[in-house]
DNA sequence: CTGAAAGCGCTTACAG
DNA sequence: CTGAAAGCGCTTACAG
């Protein structure tokens, strides 16, 4: 036997036809039990594995999902947004549980990205992870829908959105942050992050916090909002801008933990005590939040559950089952940066 | 046109045979320039993409690599070893540059893991990442070689090893750690990590440190060595064991940053000042090392370069080019935990 | 430069 | 329960 064994090789050795081998291997009920055992034994002995290319070609179905991770082109090339890491892990595990293989690829946000994996029949569906300007992104989602590409994305769940989305309850998370700050008596809350409709997740977090503050007789002040993208450097820069404005504030709500960690550094450099002078709260609960000095209060998103749901939803979609967008609850994690 | 367009559809529209379409699309020089342009235009308009299953089946070559990430079954299910993350990123990017798709999968170390991806022609070769007992692992590597599976692994580069390995210069890295500690006048260096041949990377780090200390008139003391696997909890536990031994030491060399960060916590809990009472040095330079309190001195491994080399080596191997194992240099990163 | 033919290794009606 | 036949959509000798 030279090269890899094929089902035909096994058929010869077992004294049956090749289709019978195929049936036996995939557990078809219409194969004689003894014949099946014989075939399985030979297959094992030859270390035979069904050729997935042939199988996928014939079945028009690859048993593979593709994960497209969108990168902010401005961010450090070598680092993946740490928020996505546990999600990546849980997606990988969920795929294994569902018997799906997983292709992974990074996409530049600026790219004219495509659904190549789906178009070339290499994957049955796509999982889209990644921040970026939603308005620019939306057009591409519409194109995917138009082409009949199956996909789910992680992100803000909005009405009338193209395709399927799974995201956390950003509004609720923002409320939790706002309620917490209000309960500490903080009324002048700065927000670091783009709060426009280009970034609907950040936008909702801002709105939620504002709602909670209003219920406590305060409100977000636009003069205390500074744009920032989700990176430590951007958070550092935004906090410095805020400080230079010389407007009074007693709390910072950062749109993400990375922004918050950058802000922590800028605030400390100016000699501000955290949380005595300024309470700081982030969003995501990435591993670094716990290690930060002081440890960062934040709004937790269940990325493990999220990964599972993304895979389940996509598998459902591919199998033609009715599947819906979904919003996951968040929870507040109080640490020293707000209640030292 | 219903469903996805095929090369035959394009052939009809372009008024040529299907093989000509195939040739034009893959840039064969033996197609009339004008014909090619016409075909390409139609293909673009139809959003045609070559069916990878058909193509791979025919060519017996998938243009895909598979990354198998071995997990320590004892570690927290939801976290990937942070050391691997930048590597994962650079592997993904390197694959894109080489025109390779990347499949990713986690494997339990205890699994009877397999080269399914390669056996089923779904991938042309494997990249193996992951720690674990080397002696148990080696047998599986030999089996891969025997079956003719192409693979590269990240890990200790040892003589007479089955297959191709890329790893850092662990001995040299250990020496850098030892020299640094010796230059600070530290002579009683504890080592946290398994230093046996079951973990050749840790073993080499230990040996390197010992060599450097000996040149400075000291040496590692086996009484100051405690086994630990690469996790924060394990490092914490190991440091406590060490403290309970009541043996004097003025430095800790941890086999990895995670171990070091756990040790930092245990030492601080006992009221030891770092670095005044105990200098601490890790290995890897994961992102958390910079954030730790105090910031952790460590031995840097170039994971970005490593990822690239792994992909390059595997692609070379798959293409039948002569390819060799390789050892990457390390460098010392001095921070407050050794020189506050 | 182009086309007709064969074949990669499966899966799935269709007959028996 | 089993086999002969067709076909998934390509790529690649082989002829011309």
XYZ file of C-alpha atoms (C1' of nucleotides) in Angstrom:
712
model
C 0.000 0.000 0.000
C 1.591 3.239 -1.115
C 0.286 6.667 -0.163
C -2.874 7.013 1.833
C -5.464 4.260 1.835
C -8.768 4.972 0.096
C -12.169 3.457 0.587
C -11.511 1.398 -2.505
C -8.452 -0.189 -0.897
C -10.561 -1.161 2.052
C -13.290 -2.511 -0.206
C -10.799 -4.816 -1.911
C -9.433 -6.069 1.379
C -12.883 -6.594 2.833
C -14.255 -8.209 -0.302
C -17.109 -5.718 -0.653
C -17.888 -2.811 -2.924
C -16.594 0.665 -2.263
C -20.039 2.162 -1.503
C -20.521 -0.435 1.202
C -17.316 0.743 2.824
C -18.574 4.301 2.679
C -21.856 3.290 4.269
C -20.210 1.255 6.984
C -17.853 4.051 7.939
C -20.541 6.649 8.285
C -22.687 4.360 10.378
C -25.472 3.718 7.920
C -28.040 1.366 9.450
C -28.301 -0.627 6.255
C -25.027 -2.504 6.523
C -24.712 -5.970 7.952
C -23.280 -5.816 11.431
C -20.575 -8.356 10.770
C -19.589 -6.679 7.512
C -19.386 -3.343 9.266
C -17.098 -4.709 11.948
C -14.801 -6.208 9.379
C -14.625 -2.958 7.458
C -14.013 -0.881 10.569
C -11.199 -3.174 11.647
C -9.458 -2.881 8.309
C -9.934 0.874 8.236
C -8.416 1.221 11.668
C -5.510 -0.984 10.783
C -4.765 1.061 7.682
C -5.212 4.279 9.646
C -7.786 5.231 7.090
C -9.534 8.583 7.330
C -12.251 9.713 4.971
C -10.918 12.259 2.517
C -12.639 15.444 3.552
C -12.133 17.138 0.228
C -13.902 14.397 -1.649
C -16.574 14.116 0.972
C -17.210 17.861 1.157
C -17.252 18.165 -2.600
C -19.814 15.447 -2.958
C -21.992 16.594 -0.060
C -21.645 20.303 -0.813
C -21.023 20.855 2.852
C -17.692 21.175 4.589
C -18.363 20.771 8.306
C -16.141 23.797 8.781
C -16.765 27.262 10.174
C -14.527 30.262 9.616
C -13.700 32.845 12.251
C -12.877 36.272 10.849
C -11.230 38.517 13.397
C -11.260 42.147 12.398
C -8.333 44.154 13.533
C -8.128 47.791 14.087
C -5.414 48.784 11.624
C -4.138 51.406 14.036
C -3.552 48.963 16.828
C -0.306 47.224 17.528
C 0.127 44.586 14.843
C 1.323 41.983 17.238
C -1.485 42.027 19.762
C -4.946 40.631 19.517
C -7.529 42.550 21.479
C -7.385 40.644 24.779
C -11.133 40.762 25.081
C -11.411 38.341 22.184
C -9.051 35.758 23.527
C -11.308 33.835 25.854
C -13.976 34.065 23.170
C -11.588 32.554 20.695
C -10.992 29.767 23.160
C -14.638 29.067 23.744
C -15.434 29.235 20.038
C -12.734 26.696 19.367
C -14.080 24.391 22.032
C -17.676 24.839 20.953
C -16.742 23.976 17.385
C -15.124 20.774 18.577
C -18.261 19.882 20.513
C -20.387 20.443 17.429
C -18.066 18.418 15.230
C -17.067 21.468 13.249
C -13.580 22.365 12.141
C -12.544 25.967 12.555
C -10.645 28.164 10.140
C -9.249 31.377 11.537
C -8.183 34.509 9.775
C -7.456 38.121 10.589
C -8.935 40.837 8.493
C -7.898 44.436 8.359
C -10.894 46.644 8.932
C -9.812 48.654 5.950
C -9.657 45.599 3.701
C -12.217 44.948 1.123
C -12.940 41.825 3.057
C -14.877 39.076 1.635
C -16.532 35.845 2.379
C -14.001 33.844 0.427
C -14.180 30.947 2.798
C -17.859 30.604 2.201
C -17.737 31.379 -1.501
C -15.127 28.746 -2.114
C -17.085 26.165 -0.142
C -14.262 25.900 2.311
C -16.529 26.859 5.182
C -20.274 26.593 5.644
C -20.551 29.798 7.601
C -18.681 32.717 9.131
C -18.249 34.071 12.633
C -17.358 37.760 12.608
C -15.551 39.249 15.586
C -14.316 42.756 15.747
C -14.901 46.336 16.530
C -14.714 49.197 14.140
C -16.926 51.790 12.641
C -20.311 50.122 12.514
C -21.702 52.308 9.775
C -18.913 51.307 7.400
C -19.313 47.701 8.398
C -23.052 47.508 7.935
C -22.891 47.789 4.167
C -20.669 44.755 4.026
C -23.031 42.783 6.195
C -25.832 43.606 3.811
C -23.774 42.310 0.936
C -23.182 39.054 2.775
C -26.894 38.623 3.316
C -27.529 39.369 -0.340
C -25.054 36.713 -1.432
C -26.704 34.207 0.834
C -23.629 33.787 3.024
C -24.417 32.390 6.446
C -22.878 34.330 9.299
C -23.195 35.481 12.884
C -21.406 38.444 14.351
C -20.491 39.527 17.839
C -21.567 43.048 18.557
C -24.377 45.399 19.321
C -27.794 43.885 18.733
C -29.811 46.530 16.913
C -33.257 46.453 15.348
C -33.385 45.956 11.593
C -29.822 44.734 11.439
C -28.635 42.609 8.526
C -27.953 39.036 9.565
C -27.645 37.512 12.977
C -25.949 39.219 15.937
C -25.009 38.083 19.390
C -23.899 40.737 21.834
C -24.084 41.740 25.442
C -26.632 44.075 26.933
C -24.530 47.195 26.616
C -27.282 49.483 27.799
C -27.809 47.363 30.899
C -24.077 47.191 31.511
C -23.836 50.955 31.272
C -26.676 51.227 33.768
C -24.865 48.950 36.190
C -21.803 51.170 35.954
C -23.863 54.314 36.427
C -25.825 52.935 39.352
C -22.636 51.871 41.053
C -21.042 55.285 40.647
C -24.200 57.031 41.752
C -24.352 54.832 44.842
C -20.865 56.050 45.674
C -22.079 59.604 45.432
C -20.214 60.360 42.216
C -22.036 62.817 40.008
C -19.429 64.119 37.580
C -18.716 61.085 35.443
C -16.331 61.382 32.509
C -16.737 58.926 29.633
C -13.756 57.754 27.619
C -14.774 56.260 24.287
C -16.563 57.197 21.120
C -20.216 57.573 22.065
C -21.622 58.071 18.563
C -23.722 55.706 16.482
C -20.551 54.694 14.655
C -19.760 52.637 17.750
C -23.138 51.379 18.921
C -21.718 49.280 21.730
C -19.927 52.244 23.301
C -22.932 54.399 22.558
C -25.251 52.114 24.497
C -22.863 51.956 27.426
C -22.842 55.726 27.529
C -26.624 55.926 27.352
C -27.094 53.326 30.062
C -24.784 55.160 32.410
C -26.572 58.411 31.667
C -29.951 56.825 32.435
C -28.742 55.562 35.787
C -27.221 58.896 36.706
C -30.403 60.734 35.816
C -32.366 58.507 38.118
C -29.970 59.655 40.827
C -30.400 63.291 39.949
C -27.239 63.702 37.897
C -26.379 63.142 34.219
C -23.519 62.601 31.843
C -21.923 65.853 30.730
C -20.873 65.968 27.058
C -17.994 68.177 28.117
C -16.599 65.157 29.953
C -16.766 62.767 26.994
C -13.580 62.070 25.050
C -13.293 59.768 22.053
C -11.034 56.762 22.415
C -10.661 53.441 20.702
C -10.144 50.264 22.616
C -6.451 50.377 23.446
C -4.337 51.311 26.413
C -2.519 54.046 24.538
C -5.734 55.554 23.333
C -7.127 55.475 26.879
C -3.996 57.147 28.202
C -4.206 59.890 25.595
C -7.918 60.404 26.175
C -7.431 60.742 29.928
C -4.714 63.322 29.397
C -6.992 65.291 27.108
C -9.661 65.142 29.776
C -7.286 66.385 32.446
C -6.160 69.225 30.219
C -9.725 70.414 29.891
C -9.638 71.380 33.545
C -13.261 70.389 34.030
C -14.086 68.853 37.375
C -14.912 65.139 37.514
C -15.004 62.550 40.262
C -15.325 59.375 38.194
C -14.243 57.898 34.884
C -16.328 55.347 33.016
C -14.151 53.891 30.288
C -15.840 52.175 27.347
C -13.448 49.243 27.705
C -10.908 47.895 30.203
C -7.988 48.683 27.922
C -9.070 52.312 27.837
C -9.506 52.252 31.613
C -6.039 50.819 32.202
C -4.508 53.536 30.056
C -6.528 56.119 31.946
C -5.385 54.725 35.292
C -1.817 55.456 34.270
C -2.554 59.008 33.130
C -4.498 59.799 36.305
C -1.774 58.417 38.541
C 0.839 60.461 36.710
C -1.096 63.599 37.574
C -1.074 62.613 41.207
C -4.764 61.809 41.454
C -5.695 59.175 44.011
C -7.890 56.332 42.861
C -10.593 55.920 44.000
C -10.484 58.771 46.538
C -10.200 61.558 43.962
C -11.484 59.672 40.940
C -13.330 56.359 40.800
C -12.545 54.394 37.635
C -14.663 51.741 36.026
C -14.081 49.780 32.857
C -15.988 47.331 30.691
C -15.235 43.719 29.656
C -13.377 42.274 32.644
C -10.284 41.187 30.752
C -7.619 39.337 32.770
C -5.494 42.471 33.105
C -8.312 44.228 35.009
C -7.601 42.104 38.042
C -3.872 42.720 37.857
C -4.089 46.479 37.312
C -3.085 48.867 40.113
C -5.459 49.481 41.670
C -7.517 46.480 40.587
C -10.140 47.683 38.159
C -13.871 47.737 38.800
C -15.558 46.711 35.583
C -18.623 45.332 33.831
C -18.220 41.659 33.057
C -19.282 40.151 29.751
C -19.545 36.395 29.631
C -17.246 35.711 26.709
C -17.330 31.994 27.278
C -21.048 31.815 26.905
C -20.812 34.230 23.996
C -18.473 31.955 22.086
C -20.747 29.001 22.585
C -23.789 30.938 21.487
C -22.067 32.192 18.375
C -21.222 28.668 17.322
C -24.631 27.287 18.215
C -26.375 30.044 16.312
C -24.228 29.558 13.241
C -24.616 25.802 13.238
C -28.356 26.309 13.539
C -28.329 28.754 10.664
C -26.342 26.393 8.462
C -28.779 23.603 9.238
C -31.686 25.821 8.309
C -33.093 25.989 11.809
C -34.863 29.123 13.003
C -32.272 31.195 14.808
C -32.421 34.616 16.414
C -30.194 37.412 17.568
C -29.519 37.463 21.257
C -28.419 39.785 24.021
C -26.429 38.504 27.006
C -26.684 39.962 30.492
C -23.672 41.664 32.076
C -22.648 41.887 35.697
C -20.744 44.384 37.774
C -17.400 43.400 39.290
C -16.402 45.777 42.059
C -12.693 46.146 42.789
C -10.438 48.743 44.377
C -10.528 51.332 41.614
C -13.993 52.370 42.713
C -14.192 51.323 46.333
C -10.700 51.257 47.796
C -28.129 31.427 -12.331
C -29.111 29.482 -9.249
C -26.702 28.538 -6.475
C -23.023 29.277 -6.838
C -21.482 29.771 -10.229
C -19.076 27.088 -11.462
C -16.295 27.273 -13.977
C -18.640 25.639 -16.453
C -21.101 28.501 -16.121
C -18.336 30.925 -16.871
C -17.196 28.846 -19.817
C -20.649 29.015 -21.351
C -20.873 32.756 -20.895
C -17.399 33.334 -22.258
C -17.877 30.924 -25.134
C -14.839 28.830 -24.253
C -14.304 25.388 -22.757
C -14.253 24.827 -19.030
C -10.539 23.949 -18.878
C -9.722 27.267 -20.474
C -11.579 29.005 -17.682
C -9.604 27.024 -15.167
C -6.343 27.986 -16.856
C -7.253 31.639 -17.126
C -8.223 31.885 -13.490
C -5.038 30.387 -12.201
C -2.910 32.621 -14.399
C -1.597 30.018 -16.796
C 0.617 31.677 -19.394
C -0.951 29.694 -22.207
C -4.192 31.586 -22.436
C -4.811 34.376 -24.880
C -4.647 37.702 -23.082
C -7.956 38.943 -24.415
C -9.689 35.656 -23.582
C -8.293 35.810 -20.069
C -9.595 39.292 -19.521
C -13.038 38.327 -20.686
C -13.089 35.318 -18.401
C -11.850 37.280 -15.411
C -14.486 39.941 -15.955
C -17.275 37.377 -16.036
C -15.880 35.589 -12.994
C -15.779 38.804 -11.043
C -19.269 39.751 -12.074
C -20.619 36.388 -10.952
C -18.602 36.602 -7.749
C -17.094 33.289 -8.716
C -14.587 31.615 -6.419
C -12.831 28.373 -7.246
C -14.306 25.510 -5.257
C -11.548 24.605 -2.843
C -12.877 21.129 -2.207
C -12.784 20.223 -5.861
C -9.452 21.908 -6.351
C -7.844 20.302 -3.320
C -9.211 16.902 -4.223
C -7.820 17.084 -7.695
C -4.452 18.533 -6.690
C -4.089 16.398 -3.564
C -3.029 19.485 -1.721
C -5.170 21.732 0.406
C -3.211 24.955 0.939
C -4.165 24.646 4.576
C -2.161 24.209 7.756
C -3.549 23.047 11.071
C -2.546 24.441 14.442
C -2.922 22.000 17.318
C -2.762 23.698 20.686
C -2.165 21.306 23.517
C -3.753 22.228 26.767
C -2.744 21.260 30.157
C -5.836 19.421 31.363
C -5.291 20.736 34.872
C -5.357 24.365 33.841
C -8.418 26.543 33.816
C -10.554 25.406 30.905
C -11.366 28.879 29.811
C -7.894 30.337 29.498
C -5.309 29.812 26.841
C -1.750 30.031 28.075
C -1.061 33.731 27.456
C 2.369 32.943 26.168
C 0.827 31.359 23.100
C -1.404 34.232 22.195
C 1.003 36.469 20.336
C 2.331 33.334 18.690
C -1.155 32.452 17.566
C -1.418 35.929 16.130
C 1.835 35.761 14.257
C 1.095 32.265 12.977
C -2.217 33.465 11.635
C -0.583 36.396 9.913
C 2.273 34.335 8.554
C -0.197 31.859 7.095
C -1.983 34.667 5.320
C 1.301 35.905 3.881
C 2.108 32.436 2.618
C -1.331 32.015 1.112
C -2.198 29.256 3.545
C -5.461 28.842 5.370
C -5.267 27.940 9.032
C -7.321 25.414 10.948
C -7.142 25.628 14.709
C -7.939 23.058 17.333
C -7.305 22.444 20.997
C -6.092 19.080 22.131
C -6.108 17.733 25.610
C -2.669 16.521 26.523
C -4.234 13.346 27.772
C -6.068 12.750 24.509
C -5.027 10.111 22.142
C -4.479 12.921 19.725
C -4.151 12.338 16.143
C -3.211 13.901 12.915
C -6.731 13.715 11.578
C -6.406 16.958 9.723
C -3.486 15.624 7.784
C -4.861 12.107 7.382
C -8.098 13.393 5.946
C -6.280 15.694 3.529
C -7.853 18.658 5.177
C -4.455 20.127 5.991
C -1.054 19.669 4.422
C 0.821 19.916 7.674
C 0.563 20.496 11.410
C 1.933 23.072 13.822
C 2.104 21.721 17.359
C 2.094 24.150 20.260
C 2.021 23.156 23.845
C 3.775 22.174 26.937
C 3.424 18.938 28.781
C 5.476 15.970 29.690
C 7.962 15.687 26.869
C 8.680 12.030 27.372
C 5.015 11.122 26.914
C 4.811 13.392 23.916
C 7.861 12.082 22.125
C 6.295 8.740 21.292
C 3.469 10.477 19.515
C 5.878 12.561 17.515
C 7.616 9.410 16.389
C 4.329 7.993 15.228
C 3.667 11.120 13.195
C 7.044 10.804 11.505
C 6.344 7.164 10.796
C 3.034 7.969 9.137
C 4.704 10.570 6.999
C 2.765 13.457 8.518
C 4.452 16.800 8.043
C 4.746 18.858 11.198
C 6.757 21.395 13.150
C 6.554 21.897 16.868
C 7.401 24.707 19.227
C 9.569 23.537 22.071
C 12.987 22.498 23.219
C 15.344 21.733 20.370
C 17.098 18.519 21.300
C 19.480 16.279 19.402
C 17.990 13.205 17.794
C 14.465 14.512 18.092
C 11.701 13.189 15.858
C 10.568 15.786 13.339
C 11.250 19.465 13.176
C 11.380 21.754 16.218
C 11.626 25.482 16.659
C 12.333 26.770 20.129
C 14.181 29.432 21.995
C 17.632 29.092 23.446
C 16.485 28.054 26.891
C 19.977 27.392 28.140
C 21.113 30.836 27.010
C 18.027 32.414 28.525
C 18.726 30.700 31.822
C 22.285 31.993 31.677
C 21.047 35.542 31.153
C 18.851 35.204 34.208
C 21.704 33.750 36.260
C 24.201 36.363 35.153
C 21.801 39.135 36.008
C 21.136 37.754 39.482
C 24.831 37.168 40.072
C 25.599 40.725 39.027
C 23.173 41.863 41.725
C 25.099 39.832 44.236
C 22.398 37.214 44.688
C 23.768 33.779 45.422
C 20.881 31.804 46.863
C 18.586 31.410 43.869
C 15.413 29.365 44.196
C 13.961 27.787 41.053
C 10.224 27.321 40.626
C 9.416 24.797 37.925
C 9.975 21.169 37.076
C 13.666 20.852 36.237
C 13.627 17.259 35.053
C 14.015 15.880 31.536
C 10.243 15.557 31.385
C 10.221 19.309 30.837
C 13.324 19.963 28.757
C 12.628 23.674 28.365
C 12.471 24.277 32.100
C 15.388 21.924 32.548
C 17.593 23.963 30.228
C 16.603 27.190 31.927
C 17.637 25.708 35.228
C 20.948 24.464 33.847
C 21.739 27.798 32.215
C 21.130 29.664 35.426
C 23.287 27.184 37.301
C 26.139 27.631 34.823
C 26.051 31.396 35.203
C 25.976 31.190 38.980
C 28.913 28.809 39.029
C 30.957 31.247 36.996
C 30.204 33.732 39.753
C 31.232 31.352 42.503
C 27.744 30.197 43.483
C 25.381 27.465 42.259
C 21.776 26.371 42.223
C 20.808 24.466 45.327
C 18.477 21.511 44.746
C 16.941 22.254 48.113
C 15.638 25.481 46.600
C 13.961 23.862 43.595
C 10.206 23.313 43.655
C 8.155 21.760 40.884
C 5.525 23.927 39.288
C 3.633 23.933 36.047
C 3.071 27.068 34.062
C 0.184 28.729 35.866
C -0.253 31.458 38.403
C -1.859 29.167 40.944
C 0.888 26.639 40.617
C 3.496 29.388 41.059
C 1.724 30.656 44.139
C 1.600 27.179 45.654
C 5.238 26.499 44.810
C 6.398 29.735 46.397
C 4.487 28.896 49.572
C 6.095 25.485 49.690
C 9.440 27.165 49.280
C 8.755 29.595 52.100
C 7.642 26.763 54.329
C 10.975 25.033 53.859
C 12.593 27.824 55.823
C 15.698 27.708 53.655
C 17.355 31.058 53.017
C 17.150 32.516 49.503
C 17.623 35.957 48.046
C 16.242 35.417 44.561
C 13.586 33.444 42.723
C 13.993 32.333 39.134
C 10.607 31.166 37.907
C 10.462 28.887 34.881
C 7.727 31.063 33.387
C 6.122 34.454 33.972
C 2.867 32.908 35.132
C 4.741 31.032 37.820
C 6.615 34.216 38.717
C 3.428 36.252 39.034
C 1.945 33.652 41.352
C 5.167 33.671 43.374
C 5.112 37.462 43.615
C 1.784 37.211 45.351
C 2.920 34.544 47.801
C 6.095 36.446 48.667
C 4.222 39.704 49.197
C 1.748 37.944 51.474
C 4.625 36.875 53.694
C 5.791 40.449 53.926
C 8.898 40.004 51.839
C 10.048 43.089 49.953
C 10.744 42.694 46.275
C 13.455 43.160 45.186
C 15.129 44.188 48.457
C 14.619 40.862 50.216
C 14.035 38.691 47.167
C 14.716 39.473 43.518
C 12.241 37.765 41.183
C 12.773 36.928 37.559
C 10.474 35.135 35.144
C 10.621 33.781 31.630
C 8.600 34.609 28.478
C 7.756 38.288 28.861
C 4.016 37.916 28.575
C 1.982 41.152 28.619
C 1.087 40.695 32.287
C 4.778 40.860 33.258
C 4.804 44.579 32.607
C 1.603 45.146 34.554
C 2.594 43.037 37.572
C 3.426 44.728 40.887
C 6.313 45.205 40.944
C 6.883 44.981 37.202
C 8.556 41.667 36.482
C 12.101 41.208 35.223
C 12.034 38.411 32.708
C 13.669 36.652 29.776
C 12.023 37.634 26.519
C 11.241 35.112 23.814
C 10.418 36.514 20.415
C 7.058 34.873 19.872
C 6.366 36.904 16.791
C 9.439 35.677 15.047
C 8.725 32.204 16.361
C 5.318 32.112 14.743
C 6.726 33.191 11.431
C 9.478 30.624 11.576
C 7.061 27.840 12.407
C 4.966 28.635 9.369
C 7.953 29.100 7.093
C 9.449 25.830 8.209
C 6.228 23.927 7.717
C 5.566 25.419 4.314
C 9.126 24.493 3.356
C 8.603 20.974 4.613
C 5.349 20.580 2.696
C 7.069 21.793 -0.457
C 9.842 19.289 0.035
C 12.507 21.897 0.678
C 15.363 21.140 3.050
C 14.353 22.512 6.425
C 16.030 22.424 9.798
C 15.267 22.816 13.458
C 16.158 26.179 14.876
C 16.887 27.890 18.153
C 15.993 31.545 18.719
C 17.997 33.896 20.921
C 16.427 35.347 24.063
C 17.017 38.671 25.752
C 16.841 39.919 29.301
C 14.236 42.535 30.213
C 15.093 44.209 33.497
C 12.225 45.652 35.523
C 11.559 46.543 39.144
C 11.225 43.033 40.513
C 15.002 42.652 40.365
C 16.316 46.174 40.456
C 13.818 48.405 42.233
C -3.464 28.846 -27.689
C -7.588 25.609 -26.949
C -10.599 21.508 -26.276
C -11.993 16.538 -25.224
C -11.038 13.197 -21.800
C -9.808 11.302 -17.564
C -9.766 11.187 -12.761
C -9.105 13.009 -7.706
C -12.229 9.981 -3.614
C -16.082 10.241 -2.017
C -21.862 9.955 -1.423
C -26.253 8.978 -2.938
C -30.156 7.819 -5.575
C -31.503 3.588 -8.119
C -31.999 -1.436 -8.773
C -32.035 -5.642 -7.127
C -28.501 -5.692 2.816
C -25.446 -4.786 -1.397
C -23.608 -3.239 -5.925
C -23.262 -0.573 -10.473
C -23.610 4.060 -11.918
C -23.485 8.850 -11.778
C -21.658 13.064 -10.392
C -19.733 16.839 -6.986
C -16.179 20.839 -9.621
C -12.069 21.112 -10.422
C -6.832 20.245 -12.820
C -3.832 18.198 -15.870
C -1.758 15.368 -19.237
C -2.720 14.616 -24.183
C -3.890 16.065 -28.933
C -4.277 19.300 -32.104
